[in-house]
PDB file of C-alpha atoms in Angstrom:
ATOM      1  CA  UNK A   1      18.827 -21.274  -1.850  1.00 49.00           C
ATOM      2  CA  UNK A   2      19.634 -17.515  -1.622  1.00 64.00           C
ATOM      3  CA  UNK A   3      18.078 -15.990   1.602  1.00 78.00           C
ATOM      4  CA  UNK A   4      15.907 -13.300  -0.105  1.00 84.00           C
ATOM      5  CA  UNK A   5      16.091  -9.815   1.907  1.00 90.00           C
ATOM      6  CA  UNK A   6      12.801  -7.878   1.516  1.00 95.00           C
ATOM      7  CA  UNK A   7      13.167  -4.366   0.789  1.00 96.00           C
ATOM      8  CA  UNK A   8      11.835  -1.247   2.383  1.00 97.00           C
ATOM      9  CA  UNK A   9       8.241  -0.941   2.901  1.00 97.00           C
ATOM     10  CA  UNK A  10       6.380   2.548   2.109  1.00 97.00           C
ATOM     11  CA  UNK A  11       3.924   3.021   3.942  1.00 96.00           C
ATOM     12  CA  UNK A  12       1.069   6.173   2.945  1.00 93.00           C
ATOM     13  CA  UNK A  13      -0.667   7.640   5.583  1.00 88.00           C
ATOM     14  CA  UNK A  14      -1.964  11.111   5.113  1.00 80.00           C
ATOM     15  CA  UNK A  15      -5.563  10.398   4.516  1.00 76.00           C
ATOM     16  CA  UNK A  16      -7.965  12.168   6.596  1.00 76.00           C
ATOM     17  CA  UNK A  17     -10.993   9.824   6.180  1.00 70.00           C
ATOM     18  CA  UNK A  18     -13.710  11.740   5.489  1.00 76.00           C
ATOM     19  CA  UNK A  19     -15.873   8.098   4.772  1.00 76.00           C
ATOM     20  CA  UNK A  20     -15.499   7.523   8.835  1.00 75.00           C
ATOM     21  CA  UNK A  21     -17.572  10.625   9.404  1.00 75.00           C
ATOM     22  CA  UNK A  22     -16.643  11.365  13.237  1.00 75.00           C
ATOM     23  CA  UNK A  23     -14.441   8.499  13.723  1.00 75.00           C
ATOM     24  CA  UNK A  24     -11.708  10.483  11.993  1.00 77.00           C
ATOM     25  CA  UNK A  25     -12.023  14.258  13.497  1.00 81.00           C
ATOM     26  CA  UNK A  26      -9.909  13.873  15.723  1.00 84.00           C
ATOM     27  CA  UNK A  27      -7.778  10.451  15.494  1.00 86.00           C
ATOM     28  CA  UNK A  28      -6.407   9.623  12.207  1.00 88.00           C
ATOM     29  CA  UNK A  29      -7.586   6.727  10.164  1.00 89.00           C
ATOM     30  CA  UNK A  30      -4.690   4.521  10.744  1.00 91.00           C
ATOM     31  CA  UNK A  31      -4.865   4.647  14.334  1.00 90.00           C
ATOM     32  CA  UNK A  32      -8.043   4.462  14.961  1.00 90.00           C
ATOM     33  CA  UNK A  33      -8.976   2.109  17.894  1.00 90.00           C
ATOM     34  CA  UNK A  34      -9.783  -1.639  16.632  1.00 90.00           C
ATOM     35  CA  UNK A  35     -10.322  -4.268  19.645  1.00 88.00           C
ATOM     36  CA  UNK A  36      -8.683  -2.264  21.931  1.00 90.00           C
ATOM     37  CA  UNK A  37      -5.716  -1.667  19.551  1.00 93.00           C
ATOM     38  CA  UNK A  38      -4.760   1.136  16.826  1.00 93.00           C
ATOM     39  CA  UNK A  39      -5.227  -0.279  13.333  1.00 94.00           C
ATOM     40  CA  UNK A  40      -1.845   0.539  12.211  1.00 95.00           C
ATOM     41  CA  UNK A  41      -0.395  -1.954  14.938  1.00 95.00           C
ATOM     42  CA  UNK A  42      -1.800  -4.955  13.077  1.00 95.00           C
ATOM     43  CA  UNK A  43      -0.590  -4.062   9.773  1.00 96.00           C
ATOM     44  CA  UNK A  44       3.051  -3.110  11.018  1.00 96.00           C
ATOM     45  CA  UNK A  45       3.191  -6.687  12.904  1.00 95.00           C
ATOM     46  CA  UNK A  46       2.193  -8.292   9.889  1.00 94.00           C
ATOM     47  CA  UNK A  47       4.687  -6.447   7.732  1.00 96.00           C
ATOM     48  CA  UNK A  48       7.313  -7.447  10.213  1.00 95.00           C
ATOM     49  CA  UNK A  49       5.989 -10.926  10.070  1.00 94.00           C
ATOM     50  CA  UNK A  50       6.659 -10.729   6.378  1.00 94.00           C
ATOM     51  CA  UNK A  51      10.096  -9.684   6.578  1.00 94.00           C
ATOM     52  CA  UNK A  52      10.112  -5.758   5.961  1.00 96.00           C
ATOM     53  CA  UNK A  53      12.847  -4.753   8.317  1.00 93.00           C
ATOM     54  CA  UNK A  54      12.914  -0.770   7.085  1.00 96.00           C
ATOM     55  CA  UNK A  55      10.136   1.363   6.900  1.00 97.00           C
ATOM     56  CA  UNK A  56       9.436   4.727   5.386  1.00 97.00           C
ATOM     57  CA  UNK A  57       6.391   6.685   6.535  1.00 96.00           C
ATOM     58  CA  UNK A  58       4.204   9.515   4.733  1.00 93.00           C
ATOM     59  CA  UNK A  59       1.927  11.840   6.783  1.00 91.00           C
ATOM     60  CA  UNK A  60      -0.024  14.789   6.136  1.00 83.00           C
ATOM     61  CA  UNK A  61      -3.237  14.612   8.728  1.00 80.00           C
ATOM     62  CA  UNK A  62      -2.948  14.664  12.287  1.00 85.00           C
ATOM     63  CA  UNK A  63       0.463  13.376  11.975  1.00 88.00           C
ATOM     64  CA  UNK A  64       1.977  14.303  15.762  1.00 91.00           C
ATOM     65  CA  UNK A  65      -0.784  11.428  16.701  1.00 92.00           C
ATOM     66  CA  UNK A  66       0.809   8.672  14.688  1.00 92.00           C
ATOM     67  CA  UNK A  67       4.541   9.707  15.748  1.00 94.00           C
ATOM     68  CA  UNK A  68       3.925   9.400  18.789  1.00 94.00           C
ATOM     69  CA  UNK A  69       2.182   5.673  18.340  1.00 93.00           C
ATOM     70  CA  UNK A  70       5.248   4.968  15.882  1.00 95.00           C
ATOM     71  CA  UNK A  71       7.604   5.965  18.996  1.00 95.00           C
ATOM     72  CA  UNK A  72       5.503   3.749  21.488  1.00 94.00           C
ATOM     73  CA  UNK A  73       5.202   1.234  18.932  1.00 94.00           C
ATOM     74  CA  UNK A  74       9.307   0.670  18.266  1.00 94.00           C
ATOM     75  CA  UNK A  75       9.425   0.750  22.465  1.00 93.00           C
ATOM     76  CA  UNK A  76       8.558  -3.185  22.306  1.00 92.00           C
ATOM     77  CA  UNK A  77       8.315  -3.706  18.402  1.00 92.00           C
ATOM     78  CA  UNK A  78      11.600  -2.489  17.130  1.00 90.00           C
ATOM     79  CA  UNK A  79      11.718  -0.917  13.456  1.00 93.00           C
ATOM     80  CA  UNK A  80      14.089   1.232  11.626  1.00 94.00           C
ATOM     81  CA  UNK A  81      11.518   3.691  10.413  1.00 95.00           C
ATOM     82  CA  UNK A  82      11.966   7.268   8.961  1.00 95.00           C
ATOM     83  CA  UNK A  83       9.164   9.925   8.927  1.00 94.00           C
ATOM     84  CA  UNK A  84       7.955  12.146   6.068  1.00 92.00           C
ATOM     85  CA  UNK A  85       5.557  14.797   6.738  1.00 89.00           C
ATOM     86  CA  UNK A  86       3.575  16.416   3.564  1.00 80.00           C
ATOM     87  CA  UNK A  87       4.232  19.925   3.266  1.00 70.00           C
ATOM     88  CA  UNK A  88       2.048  21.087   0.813  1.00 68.00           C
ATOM     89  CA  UNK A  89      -1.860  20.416   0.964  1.00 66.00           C
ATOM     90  CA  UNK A  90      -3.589  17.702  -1.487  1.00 66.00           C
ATOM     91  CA  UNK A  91      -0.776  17.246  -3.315  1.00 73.00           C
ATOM     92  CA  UNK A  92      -1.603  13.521  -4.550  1.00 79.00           C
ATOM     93  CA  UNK A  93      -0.041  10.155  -3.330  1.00 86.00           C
ATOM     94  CA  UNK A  94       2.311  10.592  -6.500  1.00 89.00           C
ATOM     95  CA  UNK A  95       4.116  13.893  -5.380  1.00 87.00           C
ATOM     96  CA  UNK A  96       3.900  12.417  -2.113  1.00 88.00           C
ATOM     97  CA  UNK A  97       5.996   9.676  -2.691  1.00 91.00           C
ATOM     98  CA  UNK A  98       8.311  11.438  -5.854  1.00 90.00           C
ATOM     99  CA  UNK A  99       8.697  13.917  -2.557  1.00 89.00           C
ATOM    100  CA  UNK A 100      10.815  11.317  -1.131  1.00 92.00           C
ATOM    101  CA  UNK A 101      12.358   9.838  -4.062  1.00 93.00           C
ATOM    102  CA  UNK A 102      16.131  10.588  -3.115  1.00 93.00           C
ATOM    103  CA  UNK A 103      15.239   8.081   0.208  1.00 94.00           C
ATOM    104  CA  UNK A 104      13.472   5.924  -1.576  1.00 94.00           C
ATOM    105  CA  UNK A 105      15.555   2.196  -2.438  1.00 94.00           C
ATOM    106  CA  UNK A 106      15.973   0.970  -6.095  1.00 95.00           C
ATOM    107  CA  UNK A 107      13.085  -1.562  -5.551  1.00 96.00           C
ATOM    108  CA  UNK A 108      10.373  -1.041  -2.847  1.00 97.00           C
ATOM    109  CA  UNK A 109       7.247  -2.205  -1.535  1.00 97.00           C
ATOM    110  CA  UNK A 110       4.186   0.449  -1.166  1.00 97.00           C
ATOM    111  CA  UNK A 111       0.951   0.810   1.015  1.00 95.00           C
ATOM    112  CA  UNK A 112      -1.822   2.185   2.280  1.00 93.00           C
ATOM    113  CA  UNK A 113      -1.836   2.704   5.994  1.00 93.00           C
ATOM    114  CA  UNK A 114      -5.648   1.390   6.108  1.00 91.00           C
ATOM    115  CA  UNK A 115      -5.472  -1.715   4.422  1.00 93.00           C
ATOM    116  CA  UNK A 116      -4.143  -5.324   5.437  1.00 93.00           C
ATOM    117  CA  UNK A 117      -2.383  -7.798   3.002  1.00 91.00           C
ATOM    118  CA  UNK A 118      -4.380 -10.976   2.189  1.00 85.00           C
ATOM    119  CA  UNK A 119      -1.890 -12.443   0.309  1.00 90.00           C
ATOM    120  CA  UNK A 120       1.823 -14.026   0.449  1.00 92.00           C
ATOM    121  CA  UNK A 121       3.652 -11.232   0.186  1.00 94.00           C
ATOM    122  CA  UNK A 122       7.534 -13.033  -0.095  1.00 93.00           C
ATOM    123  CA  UNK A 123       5.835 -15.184  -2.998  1.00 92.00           C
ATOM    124  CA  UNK A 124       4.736 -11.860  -4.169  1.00 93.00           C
ATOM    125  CA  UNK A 125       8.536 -10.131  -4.020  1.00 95.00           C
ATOM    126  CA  UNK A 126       9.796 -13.740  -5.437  1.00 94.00           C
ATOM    127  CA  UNK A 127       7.708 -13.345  -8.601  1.00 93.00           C
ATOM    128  CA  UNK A 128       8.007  -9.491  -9.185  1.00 94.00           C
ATOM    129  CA  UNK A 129      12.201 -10.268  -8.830  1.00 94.00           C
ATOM    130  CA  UNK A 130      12.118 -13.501 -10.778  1.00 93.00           C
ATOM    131  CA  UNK A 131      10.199 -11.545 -13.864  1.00 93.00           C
ATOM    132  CA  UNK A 132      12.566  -8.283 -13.214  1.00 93.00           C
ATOM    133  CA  UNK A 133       9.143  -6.673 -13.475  1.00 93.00           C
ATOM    134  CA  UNK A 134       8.777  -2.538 -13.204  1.00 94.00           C
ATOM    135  CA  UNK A 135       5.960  -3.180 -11.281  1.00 95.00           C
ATOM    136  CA  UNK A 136       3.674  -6.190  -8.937  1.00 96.00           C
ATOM    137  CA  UNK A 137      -0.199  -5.233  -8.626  1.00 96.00           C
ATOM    138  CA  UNK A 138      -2.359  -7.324  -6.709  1.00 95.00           C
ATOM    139  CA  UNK A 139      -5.745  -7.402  -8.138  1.00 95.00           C
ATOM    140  CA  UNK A 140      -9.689  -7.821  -7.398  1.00 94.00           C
ATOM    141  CA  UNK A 141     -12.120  -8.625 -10.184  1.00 93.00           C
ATOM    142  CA  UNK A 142     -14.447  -5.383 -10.399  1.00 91.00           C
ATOM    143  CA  UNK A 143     -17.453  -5.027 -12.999  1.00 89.00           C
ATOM    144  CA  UNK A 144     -15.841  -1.309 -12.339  1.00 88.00           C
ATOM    145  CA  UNK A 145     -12.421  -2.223 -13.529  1.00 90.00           C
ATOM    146  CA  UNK A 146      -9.926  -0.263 -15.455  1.00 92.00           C
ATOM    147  CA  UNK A 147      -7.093  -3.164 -16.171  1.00 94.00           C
ATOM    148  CA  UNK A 148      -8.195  -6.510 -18.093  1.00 92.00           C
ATOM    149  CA  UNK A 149      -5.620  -9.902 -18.643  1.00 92.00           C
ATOM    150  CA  UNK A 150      -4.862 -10.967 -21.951  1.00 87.00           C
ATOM    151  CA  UNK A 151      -2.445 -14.357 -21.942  1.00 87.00           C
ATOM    152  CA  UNK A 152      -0.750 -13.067 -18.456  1.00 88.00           C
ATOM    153  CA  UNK A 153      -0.307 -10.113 -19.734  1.00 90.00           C
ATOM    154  CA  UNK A 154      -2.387  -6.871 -18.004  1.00 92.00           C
ATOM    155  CA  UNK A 155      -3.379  -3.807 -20.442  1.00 91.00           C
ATOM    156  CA  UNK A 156      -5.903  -1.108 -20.037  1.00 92.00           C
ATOM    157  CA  UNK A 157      -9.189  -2.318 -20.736  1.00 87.00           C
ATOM    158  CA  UNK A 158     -10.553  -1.635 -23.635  1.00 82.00           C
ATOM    159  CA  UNK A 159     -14.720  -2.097 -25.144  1.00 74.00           C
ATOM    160  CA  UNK A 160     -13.392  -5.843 -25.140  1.00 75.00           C
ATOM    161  CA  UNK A 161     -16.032  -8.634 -23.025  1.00 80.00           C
ATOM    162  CA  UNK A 162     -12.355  -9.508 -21.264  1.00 83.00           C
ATOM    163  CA  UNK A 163     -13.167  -9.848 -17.585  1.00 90.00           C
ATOM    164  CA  UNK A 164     -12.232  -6.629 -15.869  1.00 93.00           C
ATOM    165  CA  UNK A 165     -10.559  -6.117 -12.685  1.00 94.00           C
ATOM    166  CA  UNK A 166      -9.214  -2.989 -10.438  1.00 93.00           C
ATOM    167  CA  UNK A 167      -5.942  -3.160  -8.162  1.00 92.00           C
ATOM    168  CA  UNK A 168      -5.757  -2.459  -4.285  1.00 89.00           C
ATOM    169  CA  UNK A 169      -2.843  -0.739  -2.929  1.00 88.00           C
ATOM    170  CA  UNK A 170      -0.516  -2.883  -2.318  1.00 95.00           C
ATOM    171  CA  UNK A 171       2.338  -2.390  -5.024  1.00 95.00           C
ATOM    172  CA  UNK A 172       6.127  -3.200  -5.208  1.00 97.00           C
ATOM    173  CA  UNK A 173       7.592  -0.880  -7.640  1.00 96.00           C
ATOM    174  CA  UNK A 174      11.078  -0.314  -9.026  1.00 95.00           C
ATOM    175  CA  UNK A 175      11.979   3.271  -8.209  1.00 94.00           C
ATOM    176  CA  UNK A 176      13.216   3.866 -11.977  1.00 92.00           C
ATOM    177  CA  UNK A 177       9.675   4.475 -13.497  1.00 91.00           C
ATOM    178  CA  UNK A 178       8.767   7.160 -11.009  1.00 89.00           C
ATOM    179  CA  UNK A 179      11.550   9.258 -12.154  1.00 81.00           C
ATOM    180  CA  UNK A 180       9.795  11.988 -13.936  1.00 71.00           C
ATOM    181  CA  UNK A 181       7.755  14.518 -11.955  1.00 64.00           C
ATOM    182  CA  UNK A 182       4.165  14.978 -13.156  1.00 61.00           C
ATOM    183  CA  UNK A 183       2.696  18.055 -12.937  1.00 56.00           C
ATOM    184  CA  UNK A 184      -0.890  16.968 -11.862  1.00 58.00           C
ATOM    185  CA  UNK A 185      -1.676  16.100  -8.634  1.00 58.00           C
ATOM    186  CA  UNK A 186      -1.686  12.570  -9.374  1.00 76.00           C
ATOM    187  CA  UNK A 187      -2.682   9.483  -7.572  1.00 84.00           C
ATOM    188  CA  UNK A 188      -0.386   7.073  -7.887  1.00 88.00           C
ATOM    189  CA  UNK A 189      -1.819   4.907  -9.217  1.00 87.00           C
ATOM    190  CA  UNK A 190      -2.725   6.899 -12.251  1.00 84.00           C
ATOM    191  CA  UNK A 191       0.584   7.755 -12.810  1.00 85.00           C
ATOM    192  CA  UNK A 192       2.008   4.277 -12.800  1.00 88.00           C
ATOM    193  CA  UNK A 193      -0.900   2.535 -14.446  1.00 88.00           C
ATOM    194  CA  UNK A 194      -0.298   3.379 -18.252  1.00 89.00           C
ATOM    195  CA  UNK A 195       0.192   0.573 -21.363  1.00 90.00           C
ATOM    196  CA  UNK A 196       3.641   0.738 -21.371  1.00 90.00           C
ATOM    197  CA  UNK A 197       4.350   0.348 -17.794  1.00 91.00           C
ATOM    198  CA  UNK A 198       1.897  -2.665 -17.507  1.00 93.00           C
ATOM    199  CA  UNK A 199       4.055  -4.516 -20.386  1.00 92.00           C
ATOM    200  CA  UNK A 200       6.301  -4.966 -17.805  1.00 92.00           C
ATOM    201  CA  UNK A 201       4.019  -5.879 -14.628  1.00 95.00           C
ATOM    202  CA  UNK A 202       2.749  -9.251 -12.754  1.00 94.00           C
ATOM    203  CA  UNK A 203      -0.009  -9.618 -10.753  1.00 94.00           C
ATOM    204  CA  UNK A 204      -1.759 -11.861  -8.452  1.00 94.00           C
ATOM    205  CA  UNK A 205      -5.968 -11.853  -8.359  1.00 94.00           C
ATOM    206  CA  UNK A 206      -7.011 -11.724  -5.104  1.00 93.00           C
ATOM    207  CA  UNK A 207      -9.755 -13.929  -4.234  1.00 90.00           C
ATOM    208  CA  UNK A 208     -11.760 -11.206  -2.053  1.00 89.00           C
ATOM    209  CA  UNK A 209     -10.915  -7.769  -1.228  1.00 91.00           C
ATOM    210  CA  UNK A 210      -8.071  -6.942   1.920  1.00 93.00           C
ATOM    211  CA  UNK A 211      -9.645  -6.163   5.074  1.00 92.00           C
ATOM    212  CA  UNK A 212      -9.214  -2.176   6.038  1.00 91.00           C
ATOM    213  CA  UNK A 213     -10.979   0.921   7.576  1.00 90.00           C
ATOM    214  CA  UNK A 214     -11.838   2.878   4.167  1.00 87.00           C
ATOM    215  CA  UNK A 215     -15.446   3.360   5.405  1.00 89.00           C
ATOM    216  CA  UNK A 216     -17.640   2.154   8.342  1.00 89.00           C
ATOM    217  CA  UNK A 217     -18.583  -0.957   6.809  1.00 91.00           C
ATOM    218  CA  UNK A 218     -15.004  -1.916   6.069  1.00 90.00           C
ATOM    219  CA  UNK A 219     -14.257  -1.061   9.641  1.00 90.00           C
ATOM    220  CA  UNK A 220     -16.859  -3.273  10.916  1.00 91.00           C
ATOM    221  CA  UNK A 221     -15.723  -6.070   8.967  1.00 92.00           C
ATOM    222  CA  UNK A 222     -11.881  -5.737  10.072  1.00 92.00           C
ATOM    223  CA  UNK A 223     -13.019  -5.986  13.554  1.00 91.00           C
ATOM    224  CA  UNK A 224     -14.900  -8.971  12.812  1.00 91.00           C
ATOM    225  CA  UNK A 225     -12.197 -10.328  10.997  1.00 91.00           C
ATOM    226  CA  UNK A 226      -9.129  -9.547  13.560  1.00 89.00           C
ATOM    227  CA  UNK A 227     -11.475 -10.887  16.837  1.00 82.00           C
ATOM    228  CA  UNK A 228     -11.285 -13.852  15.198  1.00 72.00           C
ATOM    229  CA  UNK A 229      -7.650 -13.643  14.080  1.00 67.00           C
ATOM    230  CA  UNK A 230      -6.575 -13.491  17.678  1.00 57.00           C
ATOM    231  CA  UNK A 231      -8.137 -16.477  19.040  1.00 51.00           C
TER     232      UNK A 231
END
């Protein structure tokens, strides 16, 4: 069987953090210090784990403080990694990443710097090629969800009693259907998550939400969760 290569890995990480309160003034969210380690170490390890070999960074906030981690990081952890920076204030993660769309590869994989993948992400890529989907969401079941499944198929949801469910960030999208410039300052998701895009997307449910550092409960639960991920 054909050795599949994984392609580049996009990874967002602008945020300030605002939800961490004082945690974030002056370290940005993806570094900040978890067991002794910054956050974003984990999820690049894991990432290389999975097979991303190129990676393509976006960074707005306090970004001097996470090029300088990236540049200690590749000392001992060796990446080929390229740096963004955000020129323009709250500018949305879509004109972030249409910023960049001239680097960007033909099919890539996208996410948030403050999150962790719970699922198999090659089985993931596998799928989303085997489908030739536009688009791979991985999804959480959310009484405040915006997407519902009708026979494998995901849709807007509508007044319907279809269970609902919201994604988390971890996308692989085909460059093609980010080709037109909106004029809003979009999230991504917003911009990608529309009827006709979704005829042509797979998913996987995930069975409980990734571990991350969105607010201080989250962060207290990562820790928790990577203590015991290191034993």
């Amino acid at each position: 069987m054909k050795k599949i290569e994984m392609p580049a890995c996009v990874i967002m990480a602008g945020g300030i953090g605002r939800r961490l309160g004082a945690i974030t003034k002056k370290t940005p969210k993806p570094i900040i210090n978890i067991n002794g380690k910054p956050f974003l170490y984990y999820l690049l390890i894991k990432l290389k784990k999975a097979g991303f070999k190129k990676f393509l960074f976006l960074l707005s906030y306090k970004n001097k403080k996470i090029t300088n981690f990236l540049f200690e990081f590749n000392k001992t952890n060796k990446i080929n990694y390229q740096i963004f920076l955000d020129k323009k204030k709250n500018q949305g993660t879509f004109r972030s990443l249409y910023s960049i769309y001239n680097q960007l590869d033909s099919k890539f994989f996208y996410t948030n710097a403050d999150e962790l993948p719970s699922f198999n992400i090659k089985k993931a890529y596998e799928k989303f090629l085997k489908f030739n989907s536009n688009l791979f969401l991985c999804l959480l079941s959310s009484s405040e969800g915006y997407l519902e499944i009708s026979k494998d198929k995901l849709k807007l949801h509508t007044e319907s009693k279809k269970k609902k469910y919201k994604e988390c960030g971890f996308k692989f999208i085909k460059k093609k259907i980010i080709k037109n410039k909106f004029n809003s300052n979009f999230k991504l998701e917003e911009a990608l998550i529309t009827n006709k895009i979704l005829k042509k997307t797979k998913y996987v449910v995930l069975s409980k939400p990734p571990y991350c550092v969105d607010n201080t409960w989250q962060l207290k639960r990562t820790k928790k969760f990577l203590v015991n991920d290191e034993k």
